[in-house]
């Protein structure tokens, strides 16, 4: 099956980034969200990025205009009925994702691939909520999507080879490098990355060093481009906590227990850059 039309569900930071790279690769992309204003905001981000790219000589005006033409606003899942691929990039909430996939399986054609951008949830469980689990797969992008080169392709135990191969080919066409990951809590990157961030939060909570000192230590001592606490703010502390809980519950291992300070910040609504306050103020 040739993929030409794609729906991206969720027009936030991740969804708009995914829509952008797909549109730049020439695909027709339905940018879907629950409210028209959310869709407009997401598409406006893409337009702003394109304007900057043209101004800096990285894109021609002709190319930028074509990318804009490839984006179609949507607030109705019915728009996915002619799509060959749907990529869900909604909030990292198990129940919400299960409901979305159940609806999509009823609307889309039998051959449509249903992909999720989940960063930690079980692909097998999401697939089981549909009538065709063999066509469900994880396609985990990284933020910011136009810049980050990796896509984790995460198979559920039901995912067939044809589905995985189609997603691998699409990843290559949009300029990404893909790795094939077994369905396991946190997959590969977040299973390693988020516990490291969590440990940095433990160190901060125990008074080992200040946030600035911890980040500087990891930048200069481990050659990380960004310190773990600044990265946590960028990811979103609520997302970090959600992933830690998936790891903690999925492996039933105390080494994945969320740091108490992380829980406190989330309770306070200090979620990082998106709320202008986390371990740093913005």
Protein backbone atom coordinates (compact mmCIF):
# COMPACT_ATOMS: atom_id res chain seq x y z
CA UNK A 1 0.00 0.00 0.00
CA UNK A 2 1.35 3.38 -1.00
CA UNK A 3 1.15 6.02 1.73
CA UNK A 4 -0.01 9.40 0.40
CA UNK A 5 -2.47 10.79 2.95
CA UNK A 6 -1.68 10.87 6.66
CA UNK A 7 -3.59 12.14 9.67
CA UNK A 8 -1.68 13.40 12.71
CA UNK A 9 -3.82 13.49 15.85
CA UNK A 10 -2.67 16.17 18.26
CA UNK A 11 -1.36 19.57 17.14
CA UNK A 12 0.86 20.41 20.09
CA UNK A 13 4.64 20.50 20.11
CA UNK A 14 5.07 16.92 18.98
CA UNK A 15 2.07 16.69 16.65
CA UNK A 16 2.86 19.90 14.78
CA UNK A 17 6.50 18.82 14.42
CA UNK A 18 5.48 15.44 13.02
CA UNK A 19 3.01 17.10 10.63
CA UNK A 20 5.73 19.47 9.46
CA UNK A 21 8.30 16.81 8.53
CA UNK A 22 5.62 14.76 6.76
CA UNK A 23 4.39 17.78 4.79
CA UNK A 24 7.97 18.69 3.88
CA UNK A 25 8.41 15.16 2.48
CA UNK A 26 5.43 15.73 0.18
CA UNK A 27 2.67 13.92 2.04
CA UNK A 28 -0.85 15.31 2.37
CA UNK A 29 -1.29 15.75 6.13
CA UNK A 30 -4.49 16.24 8.09
CA UNK A 31 -3.59 18.11 11.30
CA UNK A 32 -6.23 17.03 13.78
CA UNK A 33 -7.12 18.16 17.29
CA UNK A 34 -10.21 18.43 19.47
CA UNK A 35 -10.63 22.18 18.95
CA UNK A 36 -10.19 24.35 15.87
CA UNK A 37 -8.14 26.86 17.85
CA UNK A 38 -5.64 24.12 18.79
CA UNK A 39 -5.28 23.14 15.14
CA UNK A 40 -4.79 26.75 14.08
CA UNK A 41 -2.12 27.24 16.74
CA UNK A 42 -0.27 24.11 15.64
CA UNK A 43 -0.32 25.05 11.97
CA UNK A 44 0.76 28.60 12.86
CA UNK A 45 3.89 27.12 14.49
CA UNK A 46 4.75 25.37 11.25
CA UNK A 47 4.15 28.54 9.23
CA UNK A 48 6.40 30.51 11.58
CA UNK A 49 9.16 27.91 11.22
CA UNK A 50 8.86 28.04 7.44
CA UNK A 51 9.00 31.85 7.43
CA UNK A 52 12.25 31.76 9.41
CA UNK A 53 13.67 29.06 7.12
CA UNK A 54 12.92 31.18 4.05
CA UNK A 55 14.38 34.31 5.66
CA UNK A 56 17.60 32.42 6.47
CA UNK A 57 17.85 30.89 3.01
CA UNK A 58 17.25 27.32 4.20
CA UNK A 59 14.04 26.94 2.19
CA UNK A 60 12.80 28.63 -0.96
CA UNK A 61 9.46 30.42 -0.88
CA UNK A 62 8.16 27.91 -3.42
CA UNK A 63 9.02 24.97 -1.18
CA UNK A 64 7.53 26.70 1.89
CA UNK A 65 4.29 27.38 0.02
CA UNK A 66 4.06 23.74 -1.07
CA UNK A 67 4.50 22.57 2.53
CA UNK A 68 1.68 24.90 3.61
CA UNK A 69 -0.53 23.48 0.86
CA UNK A 70 0.11 19.95 2.13
CA UNK A 71 -1.39 20.79 5.55
CA UNK A 72 -5.14 20.34 6.00
CA UNK A 73 -6.82 21.37 9.29
CA UNK A 74 -9.13 18.80 10.88
CA UNK A 75 -11.27 18.42 13.98
CA UNK A 76 -13.05 15.22 12.88
CA UNK A 77 -11.60 11.69 12.90
CA UNK A 78 -13.83 10.98 9.89
CA UNK A 79 -11.25 12.86 7.82
CA UNK A 80 -8.99 9.81 8.32
CA UNK A 81 -11.28 7.51 6.31
CA UNK A 82 -9.14 7.95 3.17
CA UNK A 83 -5.78 8.06 4.96
CA UNK A 84 -3.29 5.23 4.63
CA UNK A 85 -1.63 6.13 7.94
CA UNK A 86 -2.73 7.79 11.17
CA UNK A 87 -0.13 8.95 13.71
CA UNK A 88 -1.52 9.66 17.17
CA UNK A 89 0.39 12.29 19.13
CA UNK A 90 -2.16 13.10 21.82
CA UNK A 91 -1.41 13.50 25.52
CA UNK A 92 0.51 10.67 27.21
CA UNK A 93 -2.57 9.15 28.83
CA UNK A 94 -3.38 5.46 28.51
CA UNK A 95 -7.18 5.75 28.59
CA UNK A 96 -7.26 8.60 26.07
CA UNK A 97 -5.05 6.71 23.65
CA UNK A 98 -7.05 3.48 23.94
CA UNK A 99 -10.26 5.38 23.15
CA UNK A 100 -8.69 7.14 20.17
CA UNK A 101 -7.46 3.87 18.66
CA UNK A 102 -10.77 2.13 19.19
CA UNK A 103 -12.50 4.93 17.26
CA UNK A 104 -9.89 5.01 14.51
CA UNK A 105 -10.21 1.28 13.86
CA UNK A 106 -13.93 1.76 13.22
CA UNK A 107 -13.46 4.73 10.86
CA UNK A 108 -10.40 3.87 8.77
CA UNK A 109 -10.05 1.18 6.12
CA UNK A 110 -8.73 -2.29 6.91
CA UNK A 111 -5.32 -1.53 5.42
CA UNK A 112 -4.74 1.75 7.26
CA UNK A 113 -1.76 1.69 9.62
CA UNK A 114 -2.46 3.12 13.07
CA UNK A 115 0.68 4.45 14.74
CA UNK A 116 1.18 5.99 18.16
CA UNK A 117 3.88 8.44 19.21
CA UNK A 118 3.68 7.22 22.81
CA UNK A 119 6.98 7.54 24.62
CA UNK A 120 6.41 4.70 27.07
CA UNK A 121 3.00 2.98 26.94
CA UNK A 122 2.41 -0.60 25.79
CA UNK A 123 1.92 -0.94 22.03
CA UNK A 124 0.48 -4.40 22.61
CA UNK A 125 -2.24 -3.03 24.88
CA UNK A 126 -3.08 -0.17 22.51
CA UNK A 127 -3.26 -2.61 19.59
CA UNK A 128 -5.58 -4.91 21.53
CA UNK A 129 -8.14 -2.07 21.77
CA UNK A 130 -8.62 -2.27 17.99
CA UNK A 131 -10.15 -4.78 15.60
CA UNK A 132 -6.88 -5.11 13.62
CA UNK A 133 -3.96 -5.15 16.08
CA UNK A 134 -1.55 -6.33 13.38
CA UNK A 135 -1.77 -2.83 11.82
CA UNK A 136 -0.91 -0.98 15.06
CA UNK A 137 2.64 0.15 15.75
CA UNK A 138 4.65 2.63 17.79
CA UNK A 139 6.37 5.45 15.92
CA UNK A 140 8.16 7.45 18.60
CA UNK A 141 9.58 10.77 17.44
CA UNK A 142 11.79 13.04 19.53
CA UNK A 143 11.46 16.73 20.31
CA UNK A 144 12.01 18.97 18.37
CA UNK A 145 10.86 16.68 15.57
CA UNK A 146 12.28 18.71 12.62
CA UNK A 147 15.75 18.55 14.23
CA UNK A 148 15.98 15.17 15.99
CA UNK A 149 16.92 12.35 13.62
CA UNK A 150 15.70 9.28 15.52
CA UNK A 151 12.43 7.38 15.30
CA UNK A 152 11.87 4.38 17.57
CA UNK A 153 9.73 1.82 15.75
CA UNK A 154 8.02 -0.14 18.50
CA UNK A 155 6.18 -3.33 17.62
CA UNK A 156 3.46 -4.91 19.71
CA UNK A 157 3.44 -8.68 19.76
CA UNK A 158 0.60 -8.53 17.19
CA UNK A 159 2.28 -6.10 14.74
CA UNK A 160 2.96 -7.75 11.38
CA UNK A 161 6.16 -7.39 9.35
CA UNK A 162 4.48 -5.49 6.50
CA UNK A 163 3.37 -2.75 8.90
CA UNK A 164 6.83 -2.42 10.44
CA UNK A 165 8.48 -2.33 7.01
CA UNK A 166 6.09 0.38 5.77
CA UNK A 167 6.89 2.58 8.77
CA UNK A 168 10.61 1.99 8.35
CA UNK A 169 10.40 3.09 4.70
CA UNK A 170 8.38 6.17 5.59
CA UNK A 171 10.91 7.10 8.30
CA UNK A 172 13.68 6.99 5.71
CA UNK A 173 11.67 9.13 3.28
CA UNK A 174 11.27 11.89 5.87
CA UNK A 175 14.98 11.84 6.66
CA UNK A 176 14.92 9.93 9.94
CA UNK A 177 17.00 7.04 11.22
CA UNK A 178 14.86 4.30 12.73
CA UNK A 179 15.63 1.58 15.25
CA UNK A 180 13.42 -1.48 15.76
CA UNK A 181 12.50 -1.80 19.44
CA UNK A 182 10.74 -4.59 21.31
CA UNK A 183 7.58 -3.51 23.13
CA UNK A 184 8.88 -2.88 26.64
CA UNK A 185 8.13 -0.09 29.18
CA UNK A 186 9.92 3.08 28.15
CA UNK A 187 11.29 1.37 25.01
CA UNK A 188 15.04 2.16 24.67
CA UNK A 189 15.68 5.90 24.91
CA UNK A 190 13.30 6.77 27.73
CA UNK A 191 14.15 3.65 29.72
CA UNK A 192 17.70 5.03 29.92
CA UNK A 193 17.10 8.79 29.77
CA UNK A 194 14.20 9.38 32.18
CA UNK A 195 15.71 7.42 35.11
CA UNK A 196 18.87 9.51 34.66
CA UNK A 197 16.75 12.67 34.92
CA UNK A 198 14.95 11.17 37.91
CA UNK A 199 18.29 10.51 39.64
CA UNK A 200 19.33 14.13 39.04
CA UNK A 201 16.09 15.19 40.75
CA UNK A 202 16.89 12.90 43.68
CA UNK A 203 20.32 14.58 43.93
CA UNK A 204 18.71 18.02 43.89
CA UNK A 205 16.16 17.04 46.53
CA UNK A 206 18.89 15.64 48.78
CA UNK A 207 20.88 18.87 48.53
CA UNK A 208 23.86 17.29 46.76
CA UNK A 209 24.13 20.37 44.53
CA UNK A 210 22.01 23.15 43.07
CA UNK A 211 20.12 22.69 39.81
CA UNK A 212 22.67 24.84 38.01
CA UNK A 213 25.58 22.86 39.44
CA UNK A 214 24.03 19.48 38.57
CA UNK A 215 23.42 20.58 34.99
CA UNK A 216 26.86 22.11 34.64
CA UNK A 217 28.43 18.93 36.03
CA UNK A 218 26.72 16.77 33.42
CA UNK A 219 27.51 19.16 30.57
CA UNK A 220 31.20 19.49 31.43
CA UNK A 221 31.79 16.11 33.07
CA UNK A 222 29.73 13.87 30.77
CA UNK A 223 29.72 16.09 27.66
CA UNK A 224 25.91 16.28 27.59
CA UNK A 225 24.62 19.14 25.39
CA UNK A 226 21.97 19.99 28.00
CA UNK A 227 21.84 19.30 31.73
CA UNK A 228 19.27 16.73 32.97
CA UNK A 229 17.19 19.23 34.95
CA UNK A 230 16.99 21.72 32.08
CA UNK A 231 16.07 18.81 29.83
CA UNK A 232 13.33 17.75 32.26
CA UNK A 233 11.87 21.26 32.08
CA UNK A 234 11.99 21.07 28.29
CA UNK A 235 10.29 17.65 28.18
CA UNK A 236 7.70 18.59 30.81
CA UNK A 237 7.86 17.37 34.41
CA UNK A 238 4.39 15.83 34.12
CA UNK A 239 5.61 13.78 31.16
CA UNK A 240 8.74 12.74 33.06
CA UNK A 241 6.60 11.62 36.00
CA UNK A 242 4.19 9.73 33.73
CA UNK A 243 7.07 7.82 32.13
CA UNK A 244 8.65 7.02 35.50
CA UNK A 245 5.32 5.60 36.68
CA UNK A 246 5.06 3.45 33.55
CA UNK A 247 8.56 2.10 34.27
CA UNK A 248 7.85 1.64 37.98
CA UNK A 249 4.57 -0.20 37.41
CA UNK A 250 5.73 -2.04 34.29
CA UNK A 251 8.85 -3.55 35.83
CA UNK A 252 7.63 -3.64 39.45
CA UNK A 253 11.12 -2.54 40.46
CA UNK A 254 11.85 0.06 43.16
CA UNK A 255 14.80 1.44 41.20
CA UNK A 256 12.25 3.22 39.00
CA UNK A 257 10.41 4.95 41.85
CA UNK A 258 9.76 8.63 40.98
CA UNK A 259 11.73 11.18 43.00
CA UNK A 260 9.55 12.82 45.68
CA UNK A 261 10.60 16.29 44.47
CA UNK A 262 9.39 15.46 40.96
CA UNK A 263 5.98 14.54 42.36
CA UNK A 264 5.86 17.78 44.39
CA UNK A 265 6.66 19.96 41.41
CA UNK A 266 3.95 18.30 39.33
CA UNK A 267 1.46 18.70 42.19
CA UNK A 268 2.37 22.40 42.32
CA UNK A 269 1.81 22.77 38.60
CA UNK A 270 5.48 23.59 38.03
CA UNK A 271 5.83 21.56 34.84
CA UNK A 272 8.77 23.28 33.18
CA UNK A 273 8.92 25.56 30.16
CA UNK A 274 5.26 25.12 29.26
CA UNK A 275 4.20 26.67 32.59
CA UNK A 276 7.17 29.07 32.78
CA UNK A 277 8.40 27.38 35.94
CA UNK A 278 10.10 24.10 36.72
CA UNK A 279 13.60 23.64 38.03
CA UNK A 280 14.24 26.97 36.33
CA UNK A 281 12.07 30.04 35.70
CA UNK A 282 11.29 31.06 32.12
